[in-house]
Coordinates of C-alpha atoms and ligand atoms in Angstrom, one line a residue:
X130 CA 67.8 -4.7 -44.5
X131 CA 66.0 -2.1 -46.9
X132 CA 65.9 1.7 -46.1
X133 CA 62.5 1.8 -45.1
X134 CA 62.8 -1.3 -42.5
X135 CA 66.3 0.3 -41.1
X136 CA 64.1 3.3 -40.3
X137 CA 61.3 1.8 -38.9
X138 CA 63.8 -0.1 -36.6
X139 CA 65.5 2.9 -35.5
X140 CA 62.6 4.6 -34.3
X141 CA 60.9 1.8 -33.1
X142 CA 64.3 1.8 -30.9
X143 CA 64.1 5.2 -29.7
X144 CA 60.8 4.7 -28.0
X145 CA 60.3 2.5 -25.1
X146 CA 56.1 3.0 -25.8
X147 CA 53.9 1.8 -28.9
X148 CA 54.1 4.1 -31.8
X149 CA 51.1 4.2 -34.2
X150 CA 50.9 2.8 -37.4
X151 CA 50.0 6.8 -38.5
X152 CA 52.9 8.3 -37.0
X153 CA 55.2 6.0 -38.7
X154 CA 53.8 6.4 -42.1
X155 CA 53.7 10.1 -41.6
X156 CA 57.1 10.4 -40.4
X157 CA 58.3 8.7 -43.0
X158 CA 56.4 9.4 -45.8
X159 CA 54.8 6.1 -46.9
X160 CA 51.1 4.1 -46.3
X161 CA 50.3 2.3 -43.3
X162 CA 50.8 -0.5 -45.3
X163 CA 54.0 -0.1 -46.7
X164 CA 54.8 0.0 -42.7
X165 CA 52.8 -3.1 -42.0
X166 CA 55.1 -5.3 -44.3
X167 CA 58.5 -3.6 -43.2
X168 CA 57.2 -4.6 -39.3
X169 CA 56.6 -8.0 -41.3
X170 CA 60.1 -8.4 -42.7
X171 CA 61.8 -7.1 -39.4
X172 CA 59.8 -9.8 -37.7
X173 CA 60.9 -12.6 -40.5
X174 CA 64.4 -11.0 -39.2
X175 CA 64.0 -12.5 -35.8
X176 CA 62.5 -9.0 -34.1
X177 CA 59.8 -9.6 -31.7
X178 CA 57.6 -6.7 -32.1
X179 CA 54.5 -6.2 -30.6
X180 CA 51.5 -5.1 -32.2
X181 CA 48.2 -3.7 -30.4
X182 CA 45.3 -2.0 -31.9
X183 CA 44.7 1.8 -31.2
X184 CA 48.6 2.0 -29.7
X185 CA 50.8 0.5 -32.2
X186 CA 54.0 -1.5 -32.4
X187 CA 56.4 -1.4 -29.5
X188 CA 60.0 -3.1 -29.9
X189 CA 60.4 -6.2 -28.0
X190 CA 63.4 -6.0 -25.7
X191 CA 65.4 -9.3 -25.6
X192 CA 66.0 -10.4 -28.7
X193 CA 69.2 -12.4 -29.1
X194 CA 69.7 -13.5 -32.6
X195 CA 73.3 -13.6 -33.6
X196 CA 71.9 -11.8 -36.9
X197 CA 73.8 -9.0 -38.7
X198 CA 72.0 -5.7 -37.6
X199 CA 72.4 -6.9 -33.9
X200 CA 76.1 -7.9 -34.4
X201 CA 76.7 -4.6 -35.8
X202 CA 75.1 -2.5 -33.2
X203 CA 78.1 -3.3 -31.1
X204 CA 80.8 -4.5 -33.3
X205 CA 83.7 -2.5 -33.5
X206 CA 86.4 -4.1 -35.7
X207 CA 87.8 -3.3 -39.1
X208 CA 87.2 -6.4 -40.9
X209 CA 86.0 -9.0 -39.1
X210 CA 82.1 -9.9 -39.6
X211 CA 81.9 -6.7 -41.7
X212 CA 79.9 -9.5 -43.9
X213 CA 77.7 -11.3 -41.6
X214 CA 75.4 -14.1 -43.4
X215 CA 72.7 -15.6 -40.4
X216 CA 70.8 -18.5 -41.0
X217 CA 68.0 -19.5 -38.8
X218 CA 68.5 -23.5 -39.1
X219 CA 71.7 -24.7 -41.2
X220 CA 73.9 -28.2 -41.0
X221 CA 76.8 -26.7 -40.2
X222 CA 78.0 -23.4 -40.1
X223 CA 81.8 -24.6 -41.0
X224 CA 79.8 -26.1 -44.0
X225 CA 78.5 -22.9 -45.0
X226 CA 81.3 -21.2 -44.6
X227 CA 83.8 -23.5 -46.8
X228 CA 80.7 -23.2 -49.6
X229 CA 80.8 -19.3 -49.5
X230 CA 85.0 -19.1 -49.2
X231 CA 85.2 -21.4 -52.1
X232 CA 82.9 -18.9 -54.2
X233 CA 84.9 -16.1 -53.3
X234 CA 83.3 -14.5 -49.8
X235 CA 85.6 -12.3 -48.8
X236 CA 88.4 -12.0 -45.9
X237 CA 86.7 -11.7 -42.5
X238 CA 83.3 -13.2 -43.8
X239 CA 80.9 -14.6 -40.7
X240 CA 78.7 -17.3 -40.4
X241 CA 76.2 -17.8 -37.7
X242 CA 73.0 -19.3 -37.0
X243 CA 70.6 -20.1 -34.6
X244 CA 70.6 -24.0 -34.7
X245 CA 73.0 -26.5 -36.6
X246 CA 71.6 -29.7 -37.6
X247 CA 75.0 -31.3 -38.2
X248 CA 77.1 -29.3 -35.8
X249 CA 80.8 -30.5 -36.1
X250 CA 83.7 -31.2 -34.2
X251 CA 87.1 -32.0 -34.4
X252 CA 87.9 -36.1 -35.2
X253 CA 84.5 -36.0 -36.5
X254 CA 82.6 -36.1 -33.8
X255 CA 79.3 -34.3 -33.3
X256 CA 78.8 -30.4 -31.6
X257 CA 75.4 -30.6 -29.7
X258 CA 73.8 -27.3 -31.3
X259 CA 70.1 -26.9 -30.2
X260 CA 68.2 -23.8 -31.6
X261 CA 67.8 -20.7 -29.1
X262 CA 70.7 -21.2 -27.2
X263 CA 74.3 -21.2 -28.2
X264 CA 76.7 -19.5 -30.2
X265 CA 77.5 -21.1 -33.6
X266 CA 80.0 -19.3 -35.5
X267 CA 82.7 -19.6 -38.5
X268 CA 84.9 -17.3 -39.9
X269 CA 86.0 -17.0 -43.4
X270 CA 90.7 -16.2 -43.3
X271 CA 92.4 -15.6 -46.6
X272 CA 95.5 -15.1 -44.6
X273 CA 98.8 -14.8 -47.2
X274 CA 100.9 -17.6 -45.2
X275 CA 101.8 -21.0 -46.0
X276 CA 99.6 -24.0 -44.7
X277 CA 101.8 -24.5 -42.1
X278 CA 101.8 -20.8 -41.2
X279 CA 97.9 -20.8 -41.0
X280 CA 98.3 -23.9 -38.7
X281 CA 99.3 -21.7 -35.9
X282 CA 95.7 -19.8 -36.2
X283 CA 93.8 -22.2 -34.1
X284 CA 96.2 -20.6 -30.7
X285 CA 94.5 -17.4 -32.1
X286 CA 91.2 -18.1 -32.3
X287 CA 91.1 -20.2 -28.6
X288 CA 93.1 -16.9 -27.3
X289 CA 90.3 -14.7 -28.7
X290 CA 87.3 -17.2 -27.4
X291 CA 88.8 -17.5 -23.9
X292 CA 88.9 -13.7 -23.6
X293 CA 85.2 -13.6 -24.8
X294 CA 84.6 -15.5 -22.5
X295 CA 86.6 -13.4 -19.5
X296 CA 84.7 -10.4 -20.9
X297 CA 81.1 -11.9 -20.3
X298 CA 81.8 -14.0 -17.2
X299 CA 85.1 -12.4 -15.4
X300 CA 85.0 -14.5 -12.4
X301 CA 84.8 -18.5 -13.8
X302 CA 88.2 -20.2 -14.5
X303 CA 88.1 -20.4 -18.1
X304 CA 91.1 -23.0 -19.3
X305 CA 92.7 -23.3 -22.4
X306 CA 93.0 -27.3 -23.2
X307 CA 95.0 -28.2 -26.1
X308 CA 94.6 -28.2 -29.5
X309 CA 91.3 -25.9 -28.9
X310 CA 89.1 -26.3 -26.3
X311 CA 87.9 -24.4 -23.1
X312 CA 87.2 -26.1 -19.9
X313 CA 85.3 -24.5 -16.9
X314 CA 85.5 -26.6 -13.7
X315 CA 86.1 -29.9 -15.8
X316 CA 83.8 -29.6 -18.4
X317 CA 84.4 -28.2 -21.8
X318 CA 82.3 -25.0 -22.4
X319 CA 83.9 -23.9 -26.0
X320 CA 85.5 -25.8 -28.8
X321 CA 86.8 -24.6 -32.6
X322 CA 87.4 -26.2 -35.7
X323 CA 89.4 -24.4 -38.2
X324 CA 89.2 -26.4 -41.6
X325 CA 91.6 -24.8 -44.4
X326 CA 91.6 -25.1 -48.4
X327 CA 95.4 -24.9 -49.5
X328 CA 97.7 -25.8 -52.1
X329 CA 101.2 -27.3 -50.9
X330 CA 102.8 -23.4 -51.0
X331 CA 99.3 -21.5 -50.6
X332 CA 96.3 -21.1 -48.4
X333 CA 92.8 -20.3 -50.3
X334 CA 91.2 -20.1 -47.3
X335 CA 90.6 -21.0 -43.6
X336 CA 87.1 -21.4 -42.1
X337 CA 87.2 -20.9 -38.0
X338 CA 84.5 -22.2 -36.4
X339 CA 83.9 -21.6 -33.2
X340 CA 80.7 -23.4 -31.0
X341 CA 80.4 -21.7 -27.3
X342 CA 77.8 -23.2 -24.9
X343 CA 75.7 -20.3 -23.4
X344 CA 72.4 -20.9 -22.1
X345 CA 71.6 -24.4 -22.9
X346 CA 70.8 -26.7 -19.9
X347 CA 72.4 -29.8 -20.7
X348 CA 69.5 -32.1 -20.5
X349 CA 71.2 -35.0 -22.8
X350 CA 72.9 -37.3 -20.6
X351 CA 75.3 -38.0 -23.0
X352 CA 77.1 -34.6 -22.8
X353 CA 76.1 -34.1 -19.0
X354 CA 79.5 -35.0 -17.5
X355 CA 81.6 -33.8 -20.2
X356 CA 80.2 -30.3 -21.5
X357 CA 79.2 -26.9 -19.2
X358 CA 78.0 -23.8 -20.3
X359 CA 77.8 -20.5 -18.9
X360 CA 74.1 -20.8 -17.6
X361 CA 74.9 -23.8 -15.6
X362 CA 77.9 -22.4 -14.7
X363 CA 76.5 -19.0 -13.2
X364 CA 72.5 -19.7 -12.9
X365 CA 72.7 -16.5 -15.2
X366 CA 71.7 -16.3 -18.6
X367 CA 74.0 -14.5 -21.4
X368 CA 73.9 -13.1 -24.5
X369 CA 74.8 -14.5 -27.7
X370 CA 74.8 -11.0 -29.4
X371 CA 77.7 -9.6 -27.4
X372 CA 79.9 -13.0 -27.0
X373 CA 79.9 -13.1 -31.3
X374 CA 80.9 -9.1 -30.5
X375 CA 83.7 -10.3 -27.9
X376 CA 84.8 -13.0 -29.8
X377 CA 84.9 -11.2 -33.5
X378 CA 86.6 -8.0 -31.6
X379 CA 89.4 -10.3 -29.6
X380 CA 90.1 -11.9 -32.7
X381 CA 90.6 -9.5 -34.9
X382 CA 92.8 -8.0 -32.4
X383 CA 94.9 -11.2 -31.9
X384 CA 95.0 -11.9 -35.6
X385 CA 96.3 -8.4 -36.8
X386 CA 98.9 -8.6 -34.7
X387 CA 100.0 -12.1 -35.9
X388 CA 100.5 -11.1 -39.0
X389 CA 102.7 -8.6 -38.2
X390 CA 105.2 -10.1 -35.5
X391 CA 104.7 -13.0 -38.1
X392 CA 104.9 -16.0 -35.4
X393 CA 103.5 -17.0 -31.9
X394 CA 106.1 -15.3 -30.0
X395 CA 103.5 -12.7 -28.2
X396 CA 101.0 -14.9 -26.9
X397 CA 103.0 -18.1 -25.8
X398 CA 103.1 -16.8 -22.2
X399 CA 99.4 -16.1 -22.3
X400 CA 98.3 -18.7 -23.9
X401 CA 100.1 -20.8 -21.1
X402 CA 99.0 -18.8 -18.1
X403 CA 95.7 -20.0 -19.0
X404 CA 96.1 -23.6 -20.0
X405 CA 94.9 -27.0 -18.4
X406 CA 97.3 -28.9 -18.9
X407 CA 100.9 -26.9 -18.3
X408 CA 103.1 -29.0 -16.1
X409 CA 100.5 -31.7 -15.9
X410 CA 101.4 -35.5 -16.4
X411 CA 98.8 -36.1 -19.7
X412 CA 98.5 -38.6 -22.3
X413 CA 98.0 -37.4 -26.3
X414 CA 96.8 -39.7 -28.5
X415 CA 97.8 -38.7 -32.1
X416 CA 96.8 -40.5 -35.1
X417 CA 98.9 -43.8 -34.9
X418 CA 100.3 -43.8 -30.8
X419 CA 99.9 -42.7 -27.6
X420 CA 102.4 -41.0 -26.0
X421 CA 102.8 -39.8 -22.4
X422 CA 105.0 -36.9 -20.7
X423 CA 104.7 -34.0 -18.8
X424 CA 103.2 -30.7 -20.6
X425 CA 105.9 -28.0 -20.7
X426 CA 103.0 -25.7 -22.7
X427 CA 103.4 -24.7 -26.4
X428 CA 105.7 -24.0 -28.8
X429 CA 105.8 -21.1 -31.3
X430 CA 103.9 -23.1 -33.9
X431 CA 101.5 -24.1 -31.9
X432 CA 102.8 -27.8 -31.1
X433 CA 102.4 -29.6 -27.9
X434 CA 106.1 -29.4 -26.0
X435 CA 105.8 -32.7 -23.4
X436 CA 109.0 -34.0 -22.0
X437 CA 108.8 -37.4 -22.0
X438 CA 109.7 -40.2 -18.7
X439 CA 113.6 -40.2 -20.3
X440 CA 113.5 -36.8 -19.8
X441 CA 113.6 -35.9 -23.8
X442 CA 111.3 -33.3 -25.3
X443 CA 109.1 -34.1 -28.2
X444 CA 106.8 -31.3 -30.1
X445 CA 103.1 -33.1 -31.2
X446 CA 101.0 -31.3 -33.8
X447 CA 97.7 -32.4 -33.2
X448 CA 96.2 -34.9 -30.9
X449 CA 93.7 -35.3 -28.3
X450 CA 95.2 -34.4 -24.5
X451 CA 93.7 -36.1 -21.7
X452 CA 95.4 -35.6 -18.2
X453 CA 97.3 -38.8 -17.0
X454 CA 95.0 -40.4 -13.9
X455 CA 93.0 -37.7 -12.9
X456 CA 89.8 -35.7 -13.7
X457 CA 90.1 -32.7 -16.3
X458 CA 89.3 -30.1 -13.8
X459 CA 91.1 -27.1 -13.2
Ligands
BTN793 C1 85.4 -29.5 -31.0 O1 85.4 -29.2 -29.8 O2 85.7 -30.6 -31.4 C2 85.1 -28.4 -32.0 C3 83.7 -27.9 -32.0 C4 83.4 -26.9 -33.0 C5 81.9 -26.5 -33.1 C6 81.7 -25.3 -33.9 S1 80.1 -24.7 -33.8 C7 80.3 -23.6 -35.2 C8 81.1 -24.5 -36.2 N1 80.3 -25.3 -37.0 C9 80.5 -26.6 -36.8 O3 79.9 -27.5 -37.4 N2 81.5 -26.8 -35.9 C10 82.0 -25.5 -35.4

């Protein structure tokens, strides 16, 4: 945002009432119409400001635009979405985000935007992003590990979106279900996909993306039994703003101290205090079988531990987890 527009926006901010086009200009220094077009490009920005003759322009309140300058009004991390690049409609913002790592955006880079055309999720299926509604938003790692060290970053990133979650809504119960997703009363509410570029010894990068269902209303039939979000959880609505802030701030929290206990070890217990599926009789389909078993929770890469009927253990990497003969509910 230019100098000028910053300004404007700040004192636009500090008044609840209209201020004239003249006292801007004045108090800044410029014409009326150099204000006219910073209002324009604040309003191309997403602010809703209103404009009435002989008073002025008065901020808007309400706007929830998961744009930079609002995710930095709250944001207090060290490197996390200290780059934030918003896009109003984009396919996907995993997509974007791979594009931008692979031309050298740095560590801790964010992607978010309003609506997804091509929303992703994992096993390719699709992620239900309508504009105006939910949170969309990937995160650029250049984490120095191997690829099977960056594998454990997905029990990371659900940590840090489940305690977004806690933070907006403290009273739902918010379950982890393996790999990634979050389940509130049987329906999911919050899914990642982490995609990574790597060489066999060396990760490039790792995009996180993270979609959380906020205020949509779930009119699709299709997702109407299997997906939640926090309005038709709560009959309230939330704001996207502050869950990217939650989610950036609990990640970057969970992440630096990854890297320097170097393994799982610290969150295991947590992680499992909050998941679906712990002790559970559940079936997880990997690529080529199905296997069944009770879930003993994770290990410290990340892996499934379910002991199977002969009472053996076996670790599965990735999969899909569905609970053995009963609903998903917690
Ligand atoms: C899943 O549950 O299968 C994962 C869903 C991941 C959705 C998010 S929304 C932001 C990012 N962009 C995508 O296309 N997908 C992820």
């Amino acid at each position: 945002m230019s100098g000028m527009s910053a300004r404007i926006l700040k004192m636009l901010r500090n008044n609840r009432d209209y201020i004239s086009g003249e006292d801007i200009s004045a108090e800044l220094g410029v014409s009326r119409s150099a204000v006219w077009k910073s209002i324009g490009k604040l309003r191309d920005k997403g602010y809703i400001i209103d404009a009435v003759s002989n008073r002025g322009y008065r901020l808007s309140e309400g706007i929830d635009l998961p744009i930079s300058d609002e995710i930095h009004r709250y944001l207090e991390t060290e490197c996390f979405g200290s780059e934030i690049v918003y896009m109003d409609s984009v396919d996907s913002t995993n997509n974007l985000a791979m594009t931008l790592a692979a031309r050298g955006a740095v560590h801790g880079t964010v992607v978010t935007a309003d609506q997804q055309t091509d929303g992703r999720g994992r096993l390719g299926r699709e992620w239900i992003s309508p504009p105006g509604t939910n949170l969309y938003l990937s995160i650029i790692l250049r984490p120095e590990v191997s690829p099977a060290g960056a594998s454990q970053i997905p029990v990371l990133s659900v940590m840090a979106s489940i305690k977004a979650l806690e933070r907006t809504v403290s009273d739902l119960p918010f379950r982890i279900k393996w790999p990634n997703d979050i389940y509130c009363r049987g329906r999911k509410v919050s899914g990642t996909l982490c995609e990574m570029k790597a060489e066999i010894d060396r990760v490039n990068h790792v995009v996180v993306g993270t979609g959380i269902n906020i205020n949509m209303k779930l009119p699709d039939d299709s997702i109407k039994d299997k997906a939640t979000s926090l309005l038709v959880e709560t009959g309230n609505e939330y704001s996207r703003v502050r869950l990217a802030v939650f989610l950036l701030e609990e990640f970057e929290r969970v992440y630096k101290r990854w890297l320097i206990e170097g393994n799982l070890e610290f969150i295991i217990d947590e992680w499992n205090s909050f998941s679906l599926l712990k002790d559970k009789q559940i079936e997880v389909r990997t690529a080529n079988r199905t296997v069944r078993g009770k879930a003993l929770g994770i290990d410290l890469n990340g892996a499934l531990k379910l002991e199977l009927p002969d009472g053996s253990v076996r670790f599965v990497y990735a999969g899909t987890a569905t609970l053995h003969g009963a609903s998903q509910g917690s």
